[in-house]
PDB file of C-alpha atoms in Angstrom:
ATOM      1  CA  UNK A1192      14.687  -3.106   9.399  1.00  0.00           C
ATOM      2  CA  UNK A1193      12.945   0.169   8.602  1.00  0.00           C
ATOM      3  CA  UNK A1194      14.111   2.696  11.161  1.00  0.00           C
ATOM      4  CA  UNK A1195      11.322   5.222  11.292  1.00  0.00           C
ATOM      5  CA  UNK A1196       9.517   4.507   8.024  1.00  0.00           C
ATOM      6  CA  UNK A1197       5.815   4.936   7.473  1.00  0.00           C
ATOM      7  CA  UNK A1198       3.925   2.670   5.076  1.00  0.00           C
ATOM      8  CA  UNK A1199       1.090   4.312   3.180  1.00  0.00           C
ATOM      9  CA  UNK A1200      -1.503   1.808   1.969  1.00  0.00           C
ATOM     10  CA  UNK A1201      -3.578   3.118  -0.922  1.00  0.00           C
ATOM     11  CA  UNK A1202      -7.002   1.626  -0.213  1.00  0.00           C
ATOM     12  CA  UNK A1203      -9.291   4.266  -1.737  1.00  0.00           C
ATOM     13  CA  UNK A1204     -10.026   2.485  -5.027  1.00  0.00           C
ATOM     14  CA  UNK A1205     -13.610   1.487  -5.678  1.00  0.00           C
ATOM     15  CA  UNK A1206     -12.907  -2.014  -7.118  1.00  0.00           C
ATOM     16  CA  UNK A1207     -15.262  -1.469 -10.073  1.00  0.00           C
ATOM     17  CA  UNK A1208     -13.392  -3.975 -12.248  1.00  0.00           C
ATOM     18  CA  UNK A1209     -14.130  -6.671  -9.685  1.00  0.00           C
ATOM     19  CA  UNK A1210     -17.878  -6.050  -9.650  1.00  0.00           C
ATOM     20  CA  UNK A1211     -20.037  -7.762  -8.393  1.00  0.00           C
ATOM     21  CA  UNK A1212     -17.600  -9.262  -5.872  1.00  0.00           C
ATOM     22  CA  UNK A1213     -17.240  -6.048  -3.875  1.00  0.00           C
ATOM     23  CA  UNK A1214     -14.181  -4.391  -2.382  1.00  0.00           C
ATOM     24  CA  UNK A1215     -11.190  -6.564  -3.278  1.00  0.00           C
ATOM     25  CA  UNK A1216      -9.285  -5.489  -0.164  1.00  0.00           C
ATOM     26  CA  UNK A1217     -11.841  -7.183   2.041  1.00  0.00           C
ATOM     27  CA  UNK A1218     -12.207 -10.431   0.128  1.00  0.00           C
ATOM     28  CA  UNK A1219     -11.109 -13.269   2.404  1.00  0.00           C
ATOM     29  CA  UNK A1220      -8.128 -15.413   1.510  1.00  0.00           C
ATOM     30  CA  UNK A1221      -7.350 -18.141   4.017  1.00  0.00           C
ATOM     31  CA  UNK A1222      -9.846 -16.533   6.435  1.00  0.00           C
ATOM     32  CA  UNK A1223      -8.169 -13.079   6.356  1.00  0.00           C
ATOM     33  CA  UNK A1224      -9.009 -10.104   4.143  1.00  0.00           C
ATOM     34  CA  UNK A1225      -6.459  -9.250   1.464  1.00  0.00           C
ATOM     35  CA  UNK A1226      -5.540  -5.960   3.167  1.00  0.00           C
ATOM     36  CA  UNK A1227      -4.646  -7.872   6.362  1.00  0.00           C
ATOM     37  CA  UNK A1228      -2.298 -10.132   4.387  1.00  0.00           C
ATOM     38  CA  UNK A1229      -0.613  -6.995   3.046  1.00  0.00           C
ATOM     39  CA  UNK A1230      -0.287  -5.572   6.554  1.00  0.00           C
ATOM     40  CA  UNK A1231       1.115  -8.860   7.866  1.00  0.00           C
ATOM     41  CA  UNK A1232       3.765  -8.931   5.154  1.00  0.00           C
ATOM     42  CA  UNK A1233       4.827  -5.363   5.949  1.00  0.00           C
ATOM     43  CA  UNK A1234       4.800  -5.945   9.713  1.00  0.00           C
ATOM     44  CA  UNK A1235       7.239  -8.861   9.201  1.00  0.00           C
ATOM     45  CA  UNK A1236       9.788  -6.348   7.871  1.00  0.00           C
ATOM     46  CA  UNK A1237       9.667  -4.372  11.106  1.00  0.00           C
ATOM     47  CA  UNK A1238       7.292  -1.599  10.044  1.00  0.00           C
ATOM     48  CA  UNK A1239       5.226  -0.248  12.910  1.00  0.00           C
ATOM     49  CA  UNK A1240       3.651   2.930  11.462  1.00  0.00           C
ATOM     50  CA  UNK A1241       0.913   2.784   8.844  1.00  0.00           C
ATOM     51  CA  UNK A1242      -1.410   5.220   7.142  1.00  0.00           C
ATOM     52  CA  UNK A1243      -4.346   3.725   5.271  1.00  0.00           C
ATOM     53  CA  UNK A1244      -6.014   6.029   2.765  1.00  0.00           C
ATOM     54  CA  UNK A1245      -9.508   4.668   2.165  1.00  0.00           C
ATOM     55  CA  UNK A1246     -12.772   5.812   0.587  1.00  0.00           C
ATOM     56  CA  UNK A1247     -16.203   6.508   2.069  1.00  0.00           C
ATOM     57  CA  UNK A1248     -17.461   3.029   1.166  1.00  0.00           C
ATOM     58  CA  UNK A1249     -14.719   1.044   2.936  1.00  0.00           C
ATOM     59  CA  UNK A1250     -13.935   3.460   5.783  1.00  0.00           C
ATOM     60  CA  UNK A1251     -15.862   1.506   8.443  1.00  0.00           C
ATOM     61  CA  UNK A1252     -14.159  -1.754   7.448  1.00  0.00           C
ATOM     62  CA  UNK A1253     -10.735  -0.081   7.511  1.00  0.00           C
ATOM     63  CA  UNK A1254     -11.560   1.230  10.997  1.00  0.00           C
ATOM     64  CA  UNK A1255     -11.431  -2.377  12.280  1.00  0.00           C
ATOM     65  CA  UNK A1256      -7.757  -2.787  11.290  1.00  0.00           C
ATOM     66  CA  UNK A1257      -6.155  -0.901  14.230  1.00  0.00           C
ATOM     67  CA  UNK A1258      -7.903  -3.032  16.860  1.00  0.00           C
ATOM     68  CA  UNK A1259      -7.028  -6.214  14.924  1.00  0.00           C
ATOM     69  CA  UNK A1260      -3.325  -5.240  14.879  1.00  0.00           C
ATOM     70  CA  UNK A1261      -2.219  -4.275  18.394  1.00  0.00           C
ATOM     71  CA  UNK A1262       1.316  -3.033  18.837  1.00  0.00           C
ATOM     72  CA  UNK A1263       1.436  -1.042  15.621  1.00  0.00           C
ATOM     73  CA  UNK A1264       0.224   2.452  14.803  1.00  0.00           C
ATOM     74  CA  UNK A1265      -2.447   2.665  12.093  1.00  0.00           C
ATOM     75  CA  UNK A1266      -4.060   5.930  11.073  1.00  0.00           C
ATOM     76  CA  UNK A1267      -7.099   5.780   8.796  1.00  0.00           C
ATOM     77  CA  UNK A1268      -8.157   8.672   6.597  1.00  0.00           C
ATOM     78  CA  UNK A1269     -10.601   9.160   3.747  1.00  0.00           C
ATOM     79  CA  UNK A1270      -9.337  10.430   0.396  1.00  0.00           C
ATOM     80  CA  UNK A1271     -11.270  13.646  -0.180  1.00  0.00           C
ATOM     81  CA  UNK A1272     -10.265  14.332  -3.796  1.00  0.00           C
ATOM     82  CA  UNK A1273     -10.671  12.530  -7.117  1.00  0.00           C
ATOM     83  CA  UNK A1274      -7.006  12.635  -8.196  1.00  0.00           C
ATOM     84  CA  UNK A1275      -6.411   8.877  -8.089  1.00  0.00           C
ATOM     85  CA  UNK A1276      -3.249   7.505  -6.511  1.00  0.00           C
ATOM     86  CA  UNK A1277      -1.554  10.896  -6.470  1.00  0.00           C
ATOM     87  CA  UNK A1278      -4.562  12.293  -4.637  1.00  0.00           C
ATOM     88  CA  UNK A1279      -4.361   9.523  -2.062  1.00  0.00           C
ATOM     89  CA  UNK A1280      -0.734  10.394  -1.345  1.00  0.00           C
ATOM     90  CA  UNK A1281      -1.580  14.094  -1.161  1.00  0.00           C
ATOM     91  CA  UNK A1282      -4.395  13.261   1.278  1.00  0.00           C
ATOM     92  CA  UNK A1283      -1.825  11.657   3.590  1.00  0.00           C
ATOM     93  CA  UNK A1284       0.876  14.301   3.188  1.00  0.00           C
ATOM     94  CA  UNK A1285       0.201  16.090   6.495  1.00  0.00           C
ATOM     95  CA  UNK A1286       0.649  12.820   8.387  1.00  0.00           C
ATOM     96  CA  UNK A1287       3.960  11.992   6.728  1.00  0.00           C
ATOM     97  CA  UNK A1288       6.452  13.244   9.289  1.00  0.00           C
ATOM     98  CA  UNK A1289       9.373  11.075   8.239  1.00  0.00           C
ATOM     99  CA  UNK A1290      11.528  11.039   5.130  1.00  0.00           C
ATOM    100  CA  UNK A1291      11.239   7.256   4.832  1.00  0.00           C
ATOM    101  CA  UNK A1292       7.941   6.386   3.180  1.00  0.00           C
ATOM    102  CA  UNK A1293       6.866   3.122   1.602  1.00  0.00           C
ATOM    103  CA  UNK A1294       3.811   3.488  -0.642  1.00  0.00           C
ATOM    104  CA  UNK A1295       1.952   0.211  -1.146  1.00  0.00           C
ATOM    105  CA  UNK A1296      -1.057  -0.897  -3.124  1.00  0.00           C
ATOM    106  CA  UNK A1297      -2.568  -3.307  -0.572  1.00  0.00           C
ATOM    107  CA  UNK A1298      -4.104  -5.464  -3.300  1.00  0.00           C
ATOM    108  CA  UNK A1299      -0.711  -5.973  -4.936  1.00  0.00           C
ATOM    109  CA  UNK A1300       0.705  -9.384  -4.169  1.00  0.00           C
ATOM    110  CA  UNK A1301       4.479  -9.694  -4.234  1.00  0.00           C
ATOM    111  CA  UNK A1302       7.215 -11.917  -2.934  1.00  0.00           C
ATOM    112  CA  UNK A1303       8.919 -11.138   0.380  1.00  0.00           C
ATOM    113  CA  UNK A1304      12.281 -10.823  -1.411  1.00  0.00           C
ATOM    114  CA  UNK A1305      11.082  -7.581  -3.026  1.00  0.00           C
ATOM    115  CA  UNK A1306      10.750  -5.981   0.413  1.00  0.00           C
ATOM    116  CA  UNK A1307      14.148  -7.372   1.455  1.00  0.00           C
ATOM    117  CA  UNK A1308      15.781  -5.898  -1.647  1.00  0.00           C
ATOM    118  CA  UNK A1309      14.016  -2.616  -1.002  1.00  0.00           C
ATOM    119  CA  UNK A1310      15.290  -2.556   2.573  1.00  0.00           C
ATOM    120  CA  UNK A1311      18.836  -3.295   1.371  1.00  0.00           C
ATOM    121  CA  UNK A1312      18.728  -0.559  -1.278  1.00  0.00           C
ATOM    122  CA  UNK A1313      17.226   1.847   1.252  1.00  0.00           C
ATOM    123  CA  UNK A1314      20.499   1.676   3.213  1.00  0.00           C
ATOM    124  CA  UNK A1315      22.083   3.687   0.407  1.00  0.00           C
ATOM    125  CA  UNK A1316      21.279   7.332  -0.244  1.00  0.00           C
ATOM    126  CA  UNK A1317      18.536   7.542  -2.863  1.00  0.00           C
ATOM    127  CA  UNK A1318      15.873  10.190  -3.292  1.00  0.00           C
ATOM    128  CA  UNK A1319      13.394   7.466  -4.137  1.00  0.00           C
ATOM    129  CA  UNK A1320      12.970   3.930  -5.403  1.00  0.00           C
ATOM    130  CA  UNK A1321      10.259   2.900  -7.831  1.00  0.00           C
ATOM    131  CA  UNK A1322       9.469  -0.743  -8.565  1.00  0.00           C
ATOM    132  CA  UNK A1323       8.062  -1.804 -11.907  1.00  0.00           C
ATOM    133  CA  UNK A1324       8.144  -4.498 -14.550  1.00  0.00           C
ATOM    134  CA  UNK A1325       8.921  -4.117 -18.225  1.00  0.00           C
ATOM    135  CA  UNK A1326       6.105  -5.255 -20.550  1.00  0.00           C
ATOM    136  CA  UNK A1327       6.567  -6.132 -24.245  1.00  0.00           C
ATOM    137  CA  UNK A1328       2.968  -5.287 -25.191  1.00  0.00           C
ATOM    138  CA  UNK A1329       0.159  -3.081 -23.948  1.00  0.00           C
ATOM    139  CA  UNK A1330      -1.754  -4.280 -20.908  1.00  0.00           C
ATOM    140  CA  UNK A1331      -4.395  -2.284 -19.012  1.00  0.00           C
ATOM    141  CA  UNK A1332      -2.006  -1.388 -16.201  1.00  0.00           C
ATOM    142  CA  UNK A1333      -0.330   1.723 -14.858  1.00  0.00           C
ATOM    143  CA  UNK A1334       2.712   2.899 -16.821  1.00  0.00           C
ATOM    144  CA  UNK A1335       5.727   5.092 -16.246  1.00  0.00           C
ATOM    145  CA  UNK A1336       8.775   6.113 -18.220  1.00  0.00           C
ATOM    146  CA  UNK A1337      12.210   7.027 -16.946  1.00  0.00           C
ATOM    147  CA  UNK A1338      14.471   9.667 -18.470  1.00  0.00           C
TER     148      UNK A1338
END
């Protein structure tokens, strides 16, 4: 479904809001870590190339993902800067050799239809697609505005 797209999984967060549970990406749900569920959902769409941007604390756990997912290409790198999500993307920029990029927060849970709609809209010529949800009141989330 994705021709030559690369999925970038932003796994460098330190999960401080989940303390003392530890790294949310490696909490088990139905005997698999959350990050593996995210990978499985993306693999179902036909993606075969992944870049996982991690941090020093979860690097060794992320290193297990390529051997647990044969048949797909997974590159693991450590985010070296403190520029948040933008820094994670910049850390991966030299590995992004294709114009088709899907940036995913691997702890975000979403329905499969969102990926299907993304794939369908990707068949048209857009410079980029950004998914969000309108909120009536302030919540401690990320925000963006469109002009």
